[in-house]
XYZ file of C-alpha atoms in Angstrom:
425
model
C 301.687 308.425 63.655
C 300.002 311.404 65.196
C 299.200 309.612 68.086
C 302.150 307.776 68.394
C 303.089 309.736 71.892
C 300.036 309.212 73.438
C 299.773 305.324 73.049
C 303.238 305.551 74.176
C 302.276 307.173 77.573
C 299.081 304.819 77.954
C 301.253 302.000 76.806
C 303.206 302.825 79.720
C 300.440 303.626 82.499
C 298.679 300.017 81.665
C 301.899 297.961 81.879
C 301.745 295.664 85.052
C 304.701 297.274 86.618
C 303.433 301.166 86.847
C 299.833 299.325 87.541
C 301.206 297.637 90.497
C 303.432 300.755 91.518
C 300.326 302.554 91.561
C 299.136 300.101 93.931
C 301.472 299.984 95.958
C 301.901 304.158 96.517
C 297.937 303.769 96.935
C 298.280 301.385 99.808
C 301.152 303.368 101.748
C 298.799 305.760 101.122
C 295.901 304.790 103.181
C 298.699 303.200 105.594
C 299.889 306.494 106.379
C 296.338 308.586 106.715
C 295.082 305.834 109.073
C 298.093 306.500 111.108
C 299.163 302.941 110.714
C 295.681 301.562 112.601
C 294.257 298.781 110.360
C 290.913 299.204 110.682
C 288.411 297.051 108.585
C 287.975 300.201 106.137
C 291.532 300.015 105.191
C 291.354 296.459 104.602
C 288.417 296.940 102.222
C 290.388 300.473 100.526
C 293.620 297.590 100.185
C 291.308 295.067 98.647
C 289.575 297.581 96.539
C 292.466 298.985 94.810
C 293.863 295.603 94.211
C 290.809 295.154 92.256
C 290.337 298.589 90.680
C 293.781 297.990 89.119
C 293.388 294.579 88.106
C 290.017 295.991 86.534
C 292.011 297.984 83.765
C 292.261 294.679 82.106
C 288.323 294.241 81.997
C 286.477 296.234 79.312
C 284.442 298.819 79.633
C 284.871 301.009 82.556
C 281.632 299.732 84.246
C 283.727 297.362 86.225
C 285.446 300.081 87.429
C 282.298 302.256 89.245
C 280.969 298.960 90.696
C 284.109 297.984 92.418
C 283.998 301.709 93.832
C 280.394 301.438 94.965
C 280.962 297.979 96.229
C 283.556 299.059 97.861
C 283.070 302.432 99.143
C 279.502 301.160 100.546
C 281.397 298.291 102.323
C 284.149 300.740 103.895
C 281.587 302.234 105.368
C 279.872 299.232 107.339
C 283.493 298.292 107.936
C 283.505 301.487 109.840
C 280.989 301.868 112.099
C 281.646 297.952 112.407
C 285.112 298.455 114.240
C 283.521 301.579 115.669
C 280.823 299.383 117.537
C 283.056 296.659 118.193
C 285.568 298.995 119.995
C 284.038 301.991 121.250
C 280.490 302.410 120.098
C 280.275 305.899 121.392
C 283.373 307.163 119.138
C 280.942 306.377 115.575
C 281.519 310.884 115.339
C 285.239 311.117 116.712
C 286.810 313.704 114.007
C 290.033 311.235 114.118
C 288.064 308.194 112.656
C 285.664 310.374 110.950
C 288.973 311.460 108.885
C 289.560 307.979 108.354
C 286.710 307.303 106.655
C 286.460 309.690 104.660
C 290.756 309.471 103.333
C 289.715 305.685 103.028
C 286.376 306.717 100.139
C 288.627 309.771 98.871
C 291.507 307.046 98.162
C 289.479 304.790 96.496
C 287.242 307.250 94.065
C 290.700 308.932 93.447
C 292.125 305.609 92.683
C 288.508 305.333 90.381
C 288.921 308.166 88.505
C 292.924 307.808 87.692
C 291.761 304.903 86.178
C 288.821 305.420 84.209
C 290.575 307.999 82.753
C 293.460 304.679 81.626
C 291.060 303.388 80.458
C 289.032 305.657 78.733
C 292.491 306.786 76.814
C 293.232 303.089 75.919
C 289.422 302.305 74.642
C 289.830 305.739 72.693
C 293.279 304.356 71.315
C 292.166 301.266 71.024
C 289.093 301.791 69.122
C 290.973 304.657 66.839
C 293.677 301.880 66.163
C 291.021 299.647 65.231
C 289.349 302.057 62.982
C 292.067 302.789 61.246
C 293.485 299.391 60.546
C 289.899 299.305 59.517
C 290.230 301.442 57.260
C 293.325 300.720 55.929
C 292.862 296.782 55.245
C 290.176 297.763 53.084
C 291.753 299.244 50.847
C 292.449 297.151 47.221
C 295.625 298.552 46.942
C 298.507 297.943 49.360
C 299.234 301.543 51.837
C 302.193 302.162 53.362
C 303.322 304.686 56.462
C 306.474 305.762 56.344
C 308.358 307.805 58.483
C 311.106 310.464 57.379
C 313.821 308.271 56.866
C 311.643 305.914 54.487
C 311.167 303.194 57.276
C 308.019 301.648 56.993
C 305.859 301.967 60.190
C 302.736 300.272 58.955
C 300.955 298.642 56.083
C 298.197 297.032 55.372
C 297.079 293.733 54.821
C 296.846 293.959 51.476
C 300.420 293.922 50.845
C 300.561 289.837 51.187
C 298.297 289.501 47.993
C 300.290 292.344 45.680
C 304.234 291.637 47.407
C 304.061 288.552 49.127
C 305.031 289.833 52.395
C 302.875 289.451 55.764
C 302.587 293.218 57.505
C 304.781 291.933 60.352
C 307.576 291.073 58.273
C 307.602 293.904 55.923
C 307.843 296.917 59.236
C 311.226 298.122 59.573
C 312.231 297.993 55.967
C 312.747 300.902 53.963
C 310.525 301.351 51.250
C 313.335 301.321 48.576
C 314.295 297.854 49.484
C 310.656 297.016 47.639
C 311.717 298.510 44.288
C 314.080 297.614 41.587
C 317.477 298.657 41.311
C 316.648 301.537 38.845
C 314.114 302.527 40.725
C 315.317 302.677 44.328
C 318.057 305.189 44.552
C 315.480 307.829 42.548
C 313.197 307.335 45.922
C 315.790 307.329 48.164
C 316.980 310.636 47.226
C 313.293 312.363 46.258
C 311.420 311.265 49.458
C 314.633 311.121 52.135
C 317.381 313.074 51.220
C 315.268 316.193 49.529
C 316.209 319.309 50.823
C 312.256 320.809 51.088
C 311.140 316.905 51.703
C 307.308 318.499 51.457
C 308.119 319.491 48.017
C 309.721 316.527 46.628
C 308.635 316.205 43.171
C 307.399 312.682 43.861
C 304.954 314.454 46.869
C 301.228 314.211 45.524
C 302.058 312.868 42.329
C 301.637 309.406 40.774
C 304.721 307.348 39.626
C 305.138 304.666 37.842
C 308.374 302.186 39.102
C 309.121 298.889 38.792
C 308.079 296.576 42.708
C 310.017 293.197 43.479
C 307.585 290.743 44.153
C 308.914 288.600 47.133
C 309.754 285.352 45.116
C 311.750 288.390 43.160
C 309.305 288.662 40.389
C 309.624 292.164 39.057
C 306.208 293.881 37.892
C 305.078 297.442 37.013
C 302.979 299.415 39.408
C 302.270 302.782 40.153
C 302.905 304.930 43.577
C 300.821 307.498 45.047
C 302.892 309.782 47.697
C 301.380 312.397 50.063
C 303.255 313.915 52.761
C 302.020 314.459 55.905
C 302.923 317.260 58.716
C 301.792 317.653 61.963
C 303.238 320.973 63.647
C 301.676 320.598 66.741
C 303.804 317.409 68.073
C 306.486 318.514 65.470
C 305.788 314.656 63.590
C 305.477 314.300 60.002
C 305.375 310.986 57.405
C 304.495 309.476 54.131
C 301.593 307.741 53.211
C 301.807 305.735 50.038
C 299.593 303.844 47.965
C 301.153 301.063 45.780
C 298.882 299.393 42.710
C 300.200 296.649 41.090
C 299.431 297.475 37.138
C 300.650 294.637 35.183
C 297.116 293.593 33.742
C 297.092 297.147 32.652
C 300.584 297.495 31.468
C 299.633 293.766 29.393
C 296.460 295.004 28.520
C 297.824 298.872 26.851
C 300.240 296.730 25.081
C 297.770 294.156 23.404
C 295.684 297.182 22.762
C 298.303 299.371 21.445
C 299.772 295.761 18.875
C 296.338 295.918 17.908
C 296.010 299.425 16.805
C 298.921 299.252 14.767
C 298.632 295.464 13.254
C 296.281 293.297 11.215
C 294.999 290.150 13.868
C 294.862 287.788 10.654
C 298.565 287.969 8.566
C 299.927 289.658 12.148
C 301.904 292.362 10.010
C 301.298 296.235 10.275
C 297.732 297.718 9.355
C 296.954 300.462 7.168
C 296.719 302.891 9.853
C 300.196 302.575 10.849
C 301.038 302.646 7.343
C 299.574 305.528 6.603
C 301.366 306.827 9.973
C 305.250 305.452 8.737
C 305.389 306.587 5.221
C 304.193 309.841 6.354
C 307.357 310.409 8.831
C 309.315 307.948 6.311
C 308.561 311.109 3.384
C 309.651 313.636 5.968
C 312.926 312.140 7.272
C 313.770 311.521 3.797
C 312.787 315.292 2.045
C 315.437 316.673 4.759
C 318.311 313.632 3.485
C 317.470 313.821 0.199
C 317.695 310.434 -0.400
C 315.127 308.023 -1.961
C 311.463 306.011 -0.863
C 310.602 303.014 -2.585
C 306.839 301.523 -2.174
C 305.870 298.236 -3.319
C 301.865 297.726 -4.233
C 300.994 293.955 -3.975
C 297.910 292.386 -5.061
C 297.050 288.416 -4.775
C 295.790 287.534 -8.591
C 292.387 286.131 -8.627
C 291.743 286.165 -5.123
C 288.028 286.393 -5.089
C 288.162 282.932 -7.006
C 290.353 281.375 -4.776
C 287.993 281.841 -1.516
C 284.760 280.721 -3.427
C 286.183 278.092 -4.713
C 288.251 276.705 -1.543
C 286.179 278.845 1.097
C 287.719 281.673 3.365
C 289.280 279.688 5.818
C 292.092 278.361 2.971
C 291.884 282.460 1.886
C 292.794 283.827 5.404
C 295.715 281.019 5.758
C 296.494 282.136 2.162
C 296.960 286.060 3.184
C 299.163 284.643 6.111
C 301.505 282.690 4.350
C 302.057 285.528 1.668
C 302.058 287.731 4.775
C 305.200 285.991 5.606
C 306.464 286.192 2.688
C 306.676 289.818 2.552
C 308.137 289.856 6.332
C 311.029 287.515 5.078
C 312.080 289.724 1.936
C 312.157 293.028 4.191
C 315.085 292.246 6.016
C 316.096 295.687 7.100
C 315.016 297.538 10.352
C 313.682 300.602 8.616
C 311.616 298.175 5.851
C 307.766 298.066 6.575
C 305.383 295.676 5.462
C 301.375 296.282 5.724
C 298.193 294.782 5.134
C 297.051 297.750 3.013
C 293.577 296.024 3.114
C 291.470 292.937 1.653
C 293.919 291.133 -0.803
C 296.389 294.199 -1.073
C 299.884 294.400 0.704
C 302.435 297.119 0.363
C 306.109 297.163 1.351
C 308.018 300.825 2.571
C 311.246 300.488 1.272
C 313.041 304.157 3.162
C 316.819 304.555 1.310
C 316.112 302.339 -1.696
C 316.310 303.190 -5.163
C 314.552 302.335 -7.797
C 316.797 298.590 -8.525
C 316.911 297.501 -4.797
C 313.027 297.966 -4.735
C 312.518 295.738 -7.826
C 315.283 293.245 -6.576
C 312.760 293.090 -3.309
C 310.074 292.880 -5.390
C 311.192 289.548 -7.511
C 311.952 287.988 -4.046
C 308.341 288.609 -3.036
C 307.736 287.042 -6.796
C 309.620 283.766 -5.890
C 308.961 283.614 -2.522
C 304.945 283.382 -3.501
C 305.379 280.918 -5.963
C 307.596 278.791 -3.529
C 304.640 278.156 -1.524
C 303.148 276.632 -4.141
C 299.674 277.266 -3.007
C 296.660 275.360 -5.753
C 294.629 277.889 -6.902
C 291.973 275.849 -9.220
C 289.981 279.494 -10.495
C 293.306 281.209 -11.468
C 293.813 282.773 -15.420
C 297.278 283.092 -15.591
C 298.388 279.805 -13.474
C 298.069 276.741 -11.422
C 298.666 278.337 -8.161
C 298.561 281.041 -5.984
C 300.507 283.859 -7.663
C 300.979 288.112 -7.494
C 301.136 291.387 -8.881
C 303.046 293.903 -8.400
C 303.521 298.033 -8.745
C 306.726 298.883 -7.839
C 307.519 303.324 -7.798
C 310.395 305.252 -6.349
C 310.904 308.893 -5.866
C 313.170 311.473 -3.797
C 310.683 313.393 -1.629
C 310.015 316.915 -3.150
C 309.152 319.953 -1.371
C 305.270 321.050 -1.556
C 304.646 317.319 -2.306
C 302.662 314.613 -0.150
C 303.571 310.768 0.243
C 299.922 310.258 -1.241
C 301.973 310.817 -4.878
C 304.501 308.310 -4.450
C 301.263 305.691 -3.046
C 299.229 307.042 -6.671
C 302.383 305.917 -8.469
C 302.564 302.703 -6.953
C 298.900 302.088 -7.505
C 299.127 303.143 -11.230
C 302.033 300.556 -11.888
C 299.783 297.816 -9.676
C 297.065 298.580 -12.094
C 299.521 298.413 -15.577
C 300.727 294.889 -14.042
C 296.989 293.379 -13.434
C 295.831 294.992 -16.933
C 298.727 293.218 -18.462
C 298.374 289.806 -17.458
C 299.083 289.532 -14.154
C 301.396 287.418 -12.179
C 303.996 290.526 -12.872
C 306.184 293.332 -12.160
C 305.271 296.668 -13.224
C 307.740 299.477 -12.619
C 306.050 302.960 -12.535
C 308.103 305.533 -14.696
C 307.785 309.586 -14.318
């Protein structure tokens, strides 16, 4: 810390051993200047020095000034009384005047020294109190570490964030609070970096994984600043750590919601459009087949009208599960295209393979045995499917494949439904 050296010096000056050393030295000085004549003013001076040194532990400097003023008056009264008892005619004897002057001088020299020490102590105490108050008002834990990466101070909020109390964490290395994947990185870039002031971590916000006291990892943001003070040849780091677990969970949920259909839990149309574009370009580079199945639930409006929307939602969710079960390869993609329409994207699959997947879907949906009271083709829920396959060509877009599959679906629906039609180019 910038005030570390000053705090050390003032701390030494206000130690009891140092105070009593000054006390004894002052008493010896008083005895010396009074030529070993233990007059009343000497006793008062000695008593004052004891009191004024003890006043260092009292709040403020008013007590010290009060003691000094009272001791000065008592010393003067004692001087005149002692001279009156011994030799009234020597009030203004040079030696006696010098003794009185030296006694009062020592009293006020001691007062000035005591007040200076006290004011420095109060200023540092105030500065330290304000500094700690500012530090502790931060919502996020703030660490102050030295150039060796050792924690010198930390805000109280560390307890809520990491489970540690400030006194337990002081003296430990900051890197010990991070997971193994980040320990070496922070150690090397903070402590062992050639130009520590220009370390890649300084002045930037870096994501890391911290370890809670109960050994629970959590994601965090770490903001590091380097502070160098050339005047006292000291430097240190300030590190702010922020727990971003909730934000990460929220971002993950938003990411999931942006790519998935909330009802069926499969991918939505937006994500399907992104992926079919990527797969089209990838198949174009490798000159491989890209197949697409578009599926529509037969007479789904009649199903909703007769059984209600809740039953309709449950029906769509079960059909989505069938689609997911039918496509087992990692690259296959199942999505809800809109309403009661679904799509199955099959990269690297020829027309025969796509037709086989469509047959599996048809059988799985049939095995659900979902009663459909108002269907014109069966007593249970059925689906119609259009299948298309092509090798992407330069100058064409994936919309052509969608159009082909949609055209095949149109033929299936107008050809009696509950069937699979294949587009023939």
